[in-house]
Backbone as a chain_set.jsonl record, in Angstrom:
{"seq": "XXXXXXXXXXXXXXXXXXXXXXXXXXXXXXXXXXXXXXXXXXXXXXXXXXXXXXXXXXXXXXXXXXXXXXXXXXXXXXXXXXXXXXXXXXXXXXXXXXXXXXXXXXXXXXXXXXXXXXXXXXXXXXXXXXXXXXXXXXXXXXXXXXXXX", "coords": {"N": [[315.963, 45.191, -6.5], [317.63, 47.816, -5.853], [318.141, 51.016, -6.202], [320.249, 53.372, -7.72], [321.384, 56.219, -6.803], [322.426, 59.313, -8.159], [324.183, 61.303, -6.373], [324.448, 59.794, -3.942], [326.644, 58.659, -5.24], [328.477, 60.186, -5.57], [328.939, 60.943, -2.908], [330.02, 58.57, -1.902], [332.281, 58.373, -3.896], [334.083, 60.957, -3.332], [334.445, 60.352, -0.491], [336.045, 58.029, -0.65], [338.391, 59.158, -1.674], [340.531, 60.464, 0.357], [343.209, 61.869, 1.194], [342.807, 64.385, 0.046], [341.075, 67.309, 0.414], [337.437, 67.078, -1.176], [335.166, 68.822, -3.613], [332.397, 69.831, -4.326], [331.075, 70.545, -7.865], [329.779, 72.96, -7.856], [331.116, 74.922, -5.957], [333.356, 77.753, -6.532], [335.253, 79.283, -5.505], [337.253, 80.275, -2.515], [338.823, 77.833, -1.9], [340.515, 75.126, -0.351], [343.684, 74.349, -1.816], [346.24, 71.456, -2.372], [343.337, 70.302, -3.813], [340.784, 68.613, -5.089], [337.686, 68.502, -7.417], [334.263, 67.492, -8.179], [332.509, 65.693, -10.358], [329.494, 64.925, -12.324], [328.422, 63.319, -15.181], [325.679, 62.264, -16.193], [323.999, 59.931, -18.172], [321.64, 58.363, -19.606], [320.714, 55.401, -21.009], [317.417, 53.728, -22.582], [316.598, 50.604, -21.503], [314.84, 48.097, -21.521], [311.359, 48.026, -20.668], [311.498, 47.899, -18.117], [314.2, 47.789, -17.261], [317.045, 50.257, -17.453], [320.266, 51.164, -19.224], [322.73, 52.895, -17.686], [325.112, 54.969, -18.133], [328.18, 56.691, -16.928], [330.126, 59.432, -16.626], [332.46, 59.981, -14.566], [333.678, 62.885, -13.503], [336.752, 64.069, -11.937], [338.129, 66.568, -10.83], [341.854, 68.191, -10.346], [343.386, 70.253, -8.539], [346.564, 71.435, -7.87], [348.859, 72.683, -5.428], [350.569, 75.927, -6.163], [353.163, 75.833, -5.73], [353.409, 73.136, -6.469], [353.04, 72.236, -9.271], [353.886, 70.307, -11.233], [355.324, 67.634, -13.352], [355.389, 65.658, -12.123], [354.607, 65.259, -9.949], [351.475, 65.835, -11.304], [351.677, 62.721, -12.278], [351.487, 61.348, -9.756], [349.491, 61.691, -8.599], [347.554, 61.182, -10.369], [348.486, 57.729, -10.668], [347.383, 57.616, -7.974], [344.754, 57.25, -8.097], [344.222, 55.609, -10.156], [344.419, 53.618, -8.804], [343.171, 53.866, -6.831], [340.263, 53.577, -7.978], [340.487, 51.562, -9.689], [339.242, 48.526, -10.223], [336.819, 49.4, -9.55], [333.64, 50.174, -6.707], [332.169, 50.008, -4.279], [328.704, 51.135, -3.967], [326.579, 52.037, -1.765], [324.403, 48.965, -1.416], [325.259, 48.118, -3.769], [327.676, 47.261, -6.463], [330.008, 49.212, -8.602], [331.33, 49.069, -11.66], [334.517, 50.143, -12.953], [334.966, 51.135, -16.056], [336.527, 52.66, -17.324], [339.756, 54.594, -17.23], [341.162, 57.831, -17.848], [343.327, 60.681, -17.97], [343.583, 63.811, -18.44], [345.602, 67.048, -19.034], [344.336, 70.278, -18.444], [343.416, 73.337, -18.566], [344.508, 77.565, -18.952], [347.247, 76.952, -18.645], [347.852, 74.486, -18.604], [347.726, 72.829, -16.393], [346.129, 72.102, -14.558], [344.977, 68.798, -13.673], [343.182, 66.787, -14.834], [340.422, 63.946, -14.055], [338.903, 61.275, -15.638], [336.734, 58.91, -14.899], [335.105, 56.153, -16.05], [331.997, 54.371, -16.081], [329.755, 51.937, -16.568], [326.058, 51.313, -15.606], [323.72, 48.911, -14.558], [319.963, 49.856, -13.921], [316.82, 49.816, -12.063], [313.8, 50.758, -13.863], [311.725, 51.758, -12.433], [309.396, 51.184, -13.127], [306.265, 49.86, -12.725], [304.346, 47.015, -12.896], [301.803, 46.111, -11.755], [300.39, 48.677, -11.552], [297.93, 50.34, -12.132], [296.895, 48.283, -14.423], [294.861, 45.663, -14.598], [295.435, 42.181, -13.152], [295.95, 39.47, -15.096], [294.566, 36.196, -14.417], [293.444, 33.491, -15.06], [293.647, 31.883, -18.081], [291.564, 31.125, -20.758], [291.701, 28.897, -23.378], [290.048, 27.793, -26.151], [289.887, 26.026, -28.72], [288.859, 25.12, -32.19], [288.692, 22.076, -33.936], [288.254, 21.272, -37.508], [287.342, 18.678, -39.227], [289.506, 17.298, -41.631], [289.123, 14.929, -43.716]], "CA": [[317.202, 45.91, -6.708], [317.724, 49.43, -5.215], [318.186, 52.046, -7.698], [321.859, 53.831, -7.355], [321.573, 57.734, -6.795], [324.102, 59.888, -7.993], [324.039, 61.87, -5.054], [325.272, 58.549, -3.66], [328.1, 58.087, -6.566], [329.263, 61.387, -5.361], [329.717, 60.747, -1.745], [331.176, 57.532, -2.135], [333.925, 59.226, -4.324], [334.499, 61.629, -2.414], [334.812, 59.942, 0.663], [337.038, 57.61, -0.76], [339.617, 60.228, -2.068], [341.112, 60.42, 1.8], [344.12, 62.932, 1.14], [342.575, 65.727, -0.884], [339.281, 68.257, 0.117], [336.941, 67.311, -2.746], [334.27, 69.594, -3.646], [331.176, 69.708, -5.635], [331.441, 71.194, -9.163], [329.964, 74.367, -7.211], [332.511, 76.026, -5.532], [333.717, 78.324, -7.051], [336.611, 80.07, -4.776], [337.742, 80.271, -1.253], [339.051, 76.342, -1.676], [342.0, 74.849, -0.07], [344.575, 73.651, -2.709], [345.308, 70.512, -3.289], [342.381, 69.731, -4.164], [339.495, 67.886, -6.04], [336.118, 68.346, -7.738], [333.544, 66.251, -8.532], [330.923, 66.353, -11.141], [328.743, 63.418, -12.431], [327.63, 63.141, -16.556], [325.151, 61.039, -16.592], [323.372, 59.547, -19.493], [320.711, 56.806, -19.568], [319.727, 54.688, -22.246], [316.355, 52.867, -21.775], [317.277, 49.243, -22.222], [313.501, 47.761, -21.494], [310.66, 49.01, -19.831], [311.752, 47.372, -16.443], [315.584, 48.494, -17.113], [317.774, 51.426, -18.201], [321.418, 51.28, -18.936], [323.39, 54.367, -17.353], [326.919, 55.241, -18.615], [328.684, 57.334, -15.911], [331.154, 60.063, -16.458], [332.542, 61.011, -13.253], [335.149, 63.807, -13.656], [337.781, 64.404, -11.002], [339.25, 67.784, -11.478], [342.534, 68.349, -9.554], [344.366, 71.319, -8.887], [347.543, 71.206, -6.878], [348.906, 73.943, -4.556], [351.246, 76.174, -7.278], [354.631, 75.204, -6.148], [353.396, 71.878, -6.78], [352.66, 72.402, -10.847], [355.145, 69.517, -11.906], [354.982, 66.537, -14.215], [355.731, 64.065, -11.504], [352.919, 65.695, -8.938], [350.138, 64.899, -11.498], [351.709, 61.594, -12.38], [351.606, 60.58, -8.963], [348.208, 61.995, -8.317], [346.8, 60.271, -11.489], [348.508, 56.88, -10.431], [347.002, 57.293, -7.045], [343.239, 57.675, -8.466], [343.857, 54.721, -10.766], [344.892, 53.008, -8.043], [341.823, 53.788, -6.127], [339.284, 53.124, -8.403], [340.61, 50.944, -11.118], [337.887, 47.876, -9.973], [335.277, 49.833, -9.225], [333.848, 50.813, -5.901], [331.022, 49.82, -3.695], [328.259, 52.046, -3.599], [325.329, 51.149, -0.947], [324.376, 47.389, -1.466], [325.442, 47.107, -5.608], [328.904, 47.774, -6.905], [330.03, 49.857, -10.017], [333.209, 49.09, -12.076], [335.015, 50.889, -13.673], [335.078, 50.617, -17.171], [338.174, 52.944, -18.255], [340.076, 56.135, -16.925], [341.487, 58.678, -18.529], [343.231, 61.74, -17.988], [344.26, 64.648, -19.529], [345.961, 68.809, -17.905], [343.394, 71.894, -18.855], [343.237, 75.1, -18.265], [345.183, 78.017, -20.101], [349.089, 76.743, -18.374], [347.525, 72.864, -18.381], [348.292, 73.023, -14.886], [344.787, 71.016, -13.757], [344.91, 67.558, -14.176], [341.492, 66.278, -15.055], [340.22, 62.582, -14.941], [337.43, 60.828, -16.05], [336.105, 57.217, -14.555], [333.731, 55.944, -16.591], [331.308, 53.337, -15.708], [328.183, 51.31, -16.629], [325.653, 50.054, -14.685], [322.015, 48.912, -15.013], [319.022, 50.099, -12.813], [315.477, 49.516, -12.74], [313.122, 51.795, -14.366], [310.912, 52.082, -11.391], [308.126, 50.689, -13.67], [305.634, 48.438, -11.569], [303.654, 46.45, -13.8], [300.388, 46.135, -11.001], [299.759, 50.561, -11.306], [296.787, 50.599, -13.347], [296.562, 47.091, -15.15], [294.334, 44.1, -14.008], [296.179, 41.03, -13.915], [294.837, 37.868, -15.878], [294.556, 35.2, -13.405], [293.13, 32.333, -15.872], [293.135, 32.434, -19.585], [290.902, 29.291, -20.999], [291.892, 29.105, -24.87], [289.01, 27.385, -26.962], [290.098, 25.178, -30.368], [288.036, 24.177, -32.783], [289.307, 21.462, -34.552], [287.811, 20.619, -38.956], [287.954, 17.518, -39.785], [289.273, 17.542, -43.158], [289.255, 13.841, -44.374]], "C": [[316.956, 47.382, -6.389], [318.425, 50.049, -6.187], [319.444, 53.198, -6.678], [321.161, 55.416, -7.171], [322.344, 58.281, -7.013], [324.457, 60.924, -7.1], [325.16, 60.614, -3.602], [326.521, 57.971, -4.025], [328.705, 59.28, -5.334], [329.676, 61.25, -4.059], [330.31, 59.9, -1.641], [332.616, 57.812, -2.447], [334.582, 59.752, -3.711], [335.068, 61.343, -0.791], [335.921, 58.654, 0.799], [338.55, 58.066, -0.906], [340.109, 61.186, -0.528], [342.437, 61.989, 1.92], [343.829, 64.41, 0.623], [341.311, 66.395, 0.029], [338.716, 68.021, -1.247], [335.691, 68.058, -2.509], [333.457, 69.321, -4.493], [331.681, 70.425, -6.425], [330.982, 72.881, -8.584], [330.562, 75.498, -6.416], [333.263, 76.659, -6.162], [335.46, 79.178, -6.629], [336.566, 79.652, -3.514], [338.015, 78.946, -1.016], [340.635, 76.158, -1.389], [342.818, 73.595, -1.414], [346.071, 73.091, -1.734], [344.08, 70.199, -3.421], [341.427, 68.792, -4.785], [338.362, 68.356, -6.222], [335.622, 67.787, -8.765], [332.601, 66.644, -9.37], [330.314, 64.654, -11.999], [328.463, 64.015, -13.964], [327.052, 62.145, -16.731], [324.295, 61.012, -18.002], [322.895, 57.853, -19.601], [320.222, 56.903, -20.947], [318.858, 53.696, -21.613], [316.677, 51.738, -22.704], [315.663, 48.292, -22.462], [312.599, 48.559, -20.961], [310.427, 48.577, -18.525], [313.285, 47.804, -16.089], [316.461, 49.184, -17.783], [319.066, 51.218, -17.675], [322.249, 52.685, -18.488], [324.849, 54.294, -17.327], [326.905, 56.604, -18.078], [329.436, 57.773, -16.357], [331.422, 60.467, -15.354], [334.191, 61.362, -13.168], [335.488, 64.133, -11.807], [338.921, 65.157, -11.71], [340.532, 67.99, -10.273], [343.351, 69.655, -9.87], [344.992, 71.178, -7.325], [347.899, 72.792, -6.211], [350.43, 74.758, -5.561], [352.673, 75.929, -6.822], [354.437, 73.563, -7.032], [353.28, 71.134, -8.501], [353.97, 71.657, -11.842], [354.567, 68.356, -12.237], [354.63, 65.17, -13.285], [354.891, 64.495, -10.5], [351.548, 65.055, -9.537], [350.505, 63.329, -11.823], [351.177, 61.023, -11.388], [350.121, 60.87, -8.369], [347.358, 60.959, -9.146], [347.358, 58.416, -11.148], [347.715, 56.852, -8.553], [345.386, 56.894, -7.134], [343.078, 56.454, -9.09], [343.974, 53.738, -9.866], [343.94, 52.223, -7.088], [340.898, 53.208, -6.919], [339.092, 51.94, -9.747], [339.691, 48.981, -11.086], [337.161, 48.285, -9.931], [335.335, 49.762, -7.636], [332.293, 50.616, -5.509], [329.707, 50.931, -3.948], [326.721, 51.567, -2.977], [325.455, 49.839, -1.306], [324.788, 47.155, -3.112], [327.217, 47.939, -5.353], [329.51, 48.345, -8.512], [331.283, 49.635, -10.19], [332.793, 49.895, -13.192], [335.489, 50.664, -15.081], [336.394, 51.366, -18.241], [338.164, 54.267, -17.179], [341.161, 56.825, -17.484], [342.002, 60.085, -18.176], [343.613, 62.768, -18.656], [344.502, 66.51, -18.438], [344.839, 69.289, -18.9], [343.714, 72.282, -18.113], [344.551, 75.389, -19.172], [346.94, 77.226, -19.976], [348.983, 74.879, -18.419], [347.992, 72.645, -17.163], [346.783, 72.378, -14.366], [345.036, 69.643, -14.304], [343.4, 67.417, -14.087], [341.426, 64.762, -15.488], [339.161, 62.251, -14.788], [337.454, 59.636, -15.637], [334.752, 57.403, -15.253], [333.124, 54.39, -16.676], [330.211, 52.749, -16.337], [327.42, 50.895, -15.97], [324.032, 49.921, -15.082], [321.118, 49.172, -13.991], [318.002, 50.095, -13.25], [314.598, 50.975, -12.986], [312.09, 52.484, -13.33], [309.346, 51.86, -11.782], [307.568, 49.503, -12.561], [304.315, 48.329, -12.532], [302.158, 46.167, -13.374], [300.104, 47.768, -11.281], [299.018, 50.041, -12.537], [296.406, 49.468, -14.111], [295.648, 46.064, -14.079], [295.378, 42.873, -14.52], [295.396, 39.921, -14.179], [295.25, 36.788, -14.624], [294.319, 33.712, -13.946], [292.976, 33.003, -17.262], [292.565, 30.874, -19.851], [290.971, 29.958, -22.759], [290.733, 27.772, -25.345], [289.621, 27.256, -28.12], [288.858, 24.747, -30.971], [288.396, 23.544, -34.015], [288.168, 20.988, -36.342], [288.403, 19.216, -38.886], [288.122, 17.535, -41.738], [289.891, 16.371, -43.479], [288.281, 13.87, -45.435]], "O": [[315.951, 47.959, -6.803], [319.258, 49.508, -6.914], [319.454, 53.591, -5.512], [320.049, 55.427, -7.7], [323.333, 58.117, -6.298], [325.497, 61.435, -7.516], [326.097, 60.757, -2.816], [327.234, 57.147, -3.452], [329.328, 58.947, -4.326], [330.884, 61.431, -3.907], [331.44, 60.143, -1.219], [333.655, 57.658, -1.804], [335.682, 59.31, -3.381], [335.889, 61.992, -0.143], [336.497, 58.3, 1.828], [339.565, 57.55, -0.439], [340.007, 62.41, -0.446], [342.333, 62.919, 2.72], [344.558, 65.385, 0.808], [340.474, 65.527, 0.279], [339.194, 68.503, -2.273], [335.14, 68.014, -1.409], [333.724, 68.577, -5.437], [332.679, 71.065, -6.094], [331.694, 73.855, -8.83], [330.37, 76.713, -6.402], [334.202, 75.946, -6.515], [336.417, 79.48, -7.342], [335.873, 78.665, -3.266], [337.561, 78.553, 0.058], [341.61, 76.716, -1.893], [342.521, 72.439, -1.715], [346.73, 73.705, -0.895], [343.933, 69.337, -2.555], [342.101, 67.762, -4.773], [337.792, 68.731, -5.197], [336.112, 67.568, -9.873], [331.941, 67.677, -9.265], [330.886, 63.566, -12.062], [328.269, 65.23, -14.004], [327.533, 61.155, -17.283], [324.041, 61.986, -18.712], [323.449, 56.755, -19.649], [319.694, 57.745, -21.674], [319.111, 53.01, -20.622], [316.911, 51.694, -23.911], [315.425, 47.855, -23.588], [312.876, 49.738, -20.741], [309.401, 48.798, -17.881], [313.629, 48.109, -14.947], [316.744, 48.707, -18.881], [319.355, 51.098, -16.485], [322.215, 53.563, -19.349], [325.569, 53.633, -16.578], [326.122, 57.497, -18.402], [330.114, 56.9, -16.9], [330.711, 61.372, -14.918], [335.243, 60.758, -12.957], [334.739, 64.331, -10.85], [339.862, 64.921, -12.468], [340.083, 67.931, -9.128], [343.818, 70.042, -10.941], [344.479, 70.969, -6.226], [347.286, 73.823, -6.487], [351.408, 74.013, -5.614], [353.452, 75.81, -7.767], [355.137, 73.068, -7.915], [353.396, 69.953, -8.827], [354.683, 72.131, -12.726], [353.544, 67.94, -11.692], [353.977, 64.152, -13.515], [354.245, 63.497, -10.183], [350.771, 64.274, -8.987], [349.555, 62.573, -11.619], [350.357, 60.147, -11.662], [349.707, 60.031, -7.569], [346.633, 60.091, -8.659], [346.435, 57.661, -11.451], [347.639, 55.722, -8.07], [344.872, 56.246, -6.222], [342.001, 55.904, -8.863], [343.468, 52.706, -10.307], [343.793, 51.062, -6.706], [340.617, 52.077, -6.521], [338.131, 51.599, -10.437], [339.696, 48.362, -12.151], [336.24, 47.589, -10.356], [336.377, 49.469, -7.049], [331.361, 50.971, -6.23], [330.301, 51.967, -4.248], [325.903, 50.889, -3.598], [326.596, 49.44, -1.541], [324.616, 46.048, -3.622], [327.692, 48.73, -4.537], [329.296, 47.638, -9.497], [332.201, 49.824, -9.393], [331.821, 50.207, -13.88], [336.479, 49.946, -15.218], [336.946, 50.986, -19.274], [337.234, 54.792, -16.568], [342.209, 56.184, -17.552], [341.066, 60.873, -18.042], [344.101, 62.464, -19.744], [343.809, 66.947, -17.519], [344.548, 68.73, -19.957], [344.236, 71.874, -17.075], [345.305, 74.624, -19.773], [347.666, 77.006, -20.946], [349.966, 74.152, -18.273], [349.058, 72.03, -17.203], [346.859, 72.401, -13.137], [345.31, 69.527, -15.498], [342.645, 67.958, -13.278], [341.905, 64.249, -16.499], [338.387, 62.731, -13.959], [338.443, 59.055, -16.084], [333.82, 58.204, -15.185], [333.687, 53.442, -17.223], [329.57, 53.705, -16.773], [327.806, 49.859, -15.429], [323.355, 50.698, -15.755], [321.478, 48.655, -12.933], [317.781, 50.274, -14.448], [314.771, 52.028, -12.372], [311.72, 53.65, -13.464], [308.363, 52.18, -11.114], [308.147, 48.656, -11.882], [303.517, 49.216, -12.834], [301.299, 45.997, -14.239], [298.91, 47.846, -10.991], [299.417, 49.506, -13.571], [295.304, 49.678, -14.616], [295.922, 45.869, -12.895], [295.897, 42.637, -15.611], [294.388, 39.534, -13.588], [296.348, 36.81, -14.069], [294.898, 32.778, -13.391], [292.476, 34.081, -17.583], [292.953, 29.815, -19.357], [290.514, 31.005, -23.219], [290.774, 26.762, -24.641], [289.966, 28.293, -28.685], [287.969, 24.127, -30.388], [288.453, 24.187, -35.063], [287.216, 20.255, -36.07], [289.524, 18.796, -38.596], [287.326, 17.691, -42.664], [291.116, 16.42, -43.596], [288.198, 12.928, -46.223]]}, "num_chains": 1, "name": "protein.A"}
C-alpha cells in the first residue's frame, strides 16, 4: 500500500475545484477573487505498529468577488463543493471519503464562507519488520512429559 501525501490531498483538491483559483494557505494578497484556499489539519493516531489512522481536516476558505457577498452566492458555492466531494475523491491509486462537511461565514462582516471535509483514512507506518531483527526460520519446542500415575 502506498502511503497518501498531503501534498497529494492538496493537489487533487485543488485541481478538482475547476471554476475558482485555489491557493495555498500562503498567499497572502495580490489574489484574484472568487476564490479558494486550501489548508490541510492533519492528525494521526497510531493504530498498530504497521498502521496509523489519519483524520483529515481539509478547509476550503472562499471568498467571493464583493458585489457577490449574498446569501444565495455562498449557498450555491457550498452546494457546489458538497456536490463535488460528498463521496470522496480519488487520490493516486487509494481513495478517501468523505466522512462529513460542514460549513460556516468568518471574518469580521461573515462574508467568507469556510468549509471543512473531513476524512479518515489508514496508512502504513513505514515500519519494515526485516531493519535490524533476524528472522526465526525454525523453532523446535521440546516437552517433557511426568508420568503421574
Amino acid at each position: 500500500m502506498d502511503r497518501i501525501q498531503q501534498t497529494d490531498i492538496i493537489a487533487t483538491v485543488a485541481g478538482m475545484i475547476k471554476d475558482y483559483p485555489v491557493y495555498d494557505d500562503e498567499e497572502k494578497q495580490n489574489f484574484n477573487k472568487p476564490c479558494f484556499f486550501i489548508k490541510l489539519i492533519p492528525n494521526l493516531v497510531r493504530n498498530t505498529v504497521n498502521v496509523n489512522k489519519n483524520k483529515l481536516s481539509i478547509m476550503l476558505t472562499y471568498f467571493p468577488k464583493n458585489y457577490m457577498k449574498r446569501q444565495i452566492e455562498y449557498l450555491k458555492v457550498s452546494d457546489e463543493i458538497r456536490n463535488l466531494f460528498a463521496q470522496g475523491f480519488p487520490v493516486k491509486n487509494r481513495y478517501l471519503h468523505i466522512e462529513s462537511i460542514q460549513d460556516t461565514r468568518i471574518g469580521e462582516l461573515g462574508d467568507i464562507l469556510q468549509i471543512e471535509l473531513e476524512t479518515n483514512y489508514f496508512d502504513t507506518t513505514g515500519y519494515n519488520y526485516n531493519d535490524g531483527y533476524d528472522i526465526v526460520q525454525n523453532v523446535t519446542v521440546e516437552t517433557d512429559f511426568k508420568d503421574r500415575s
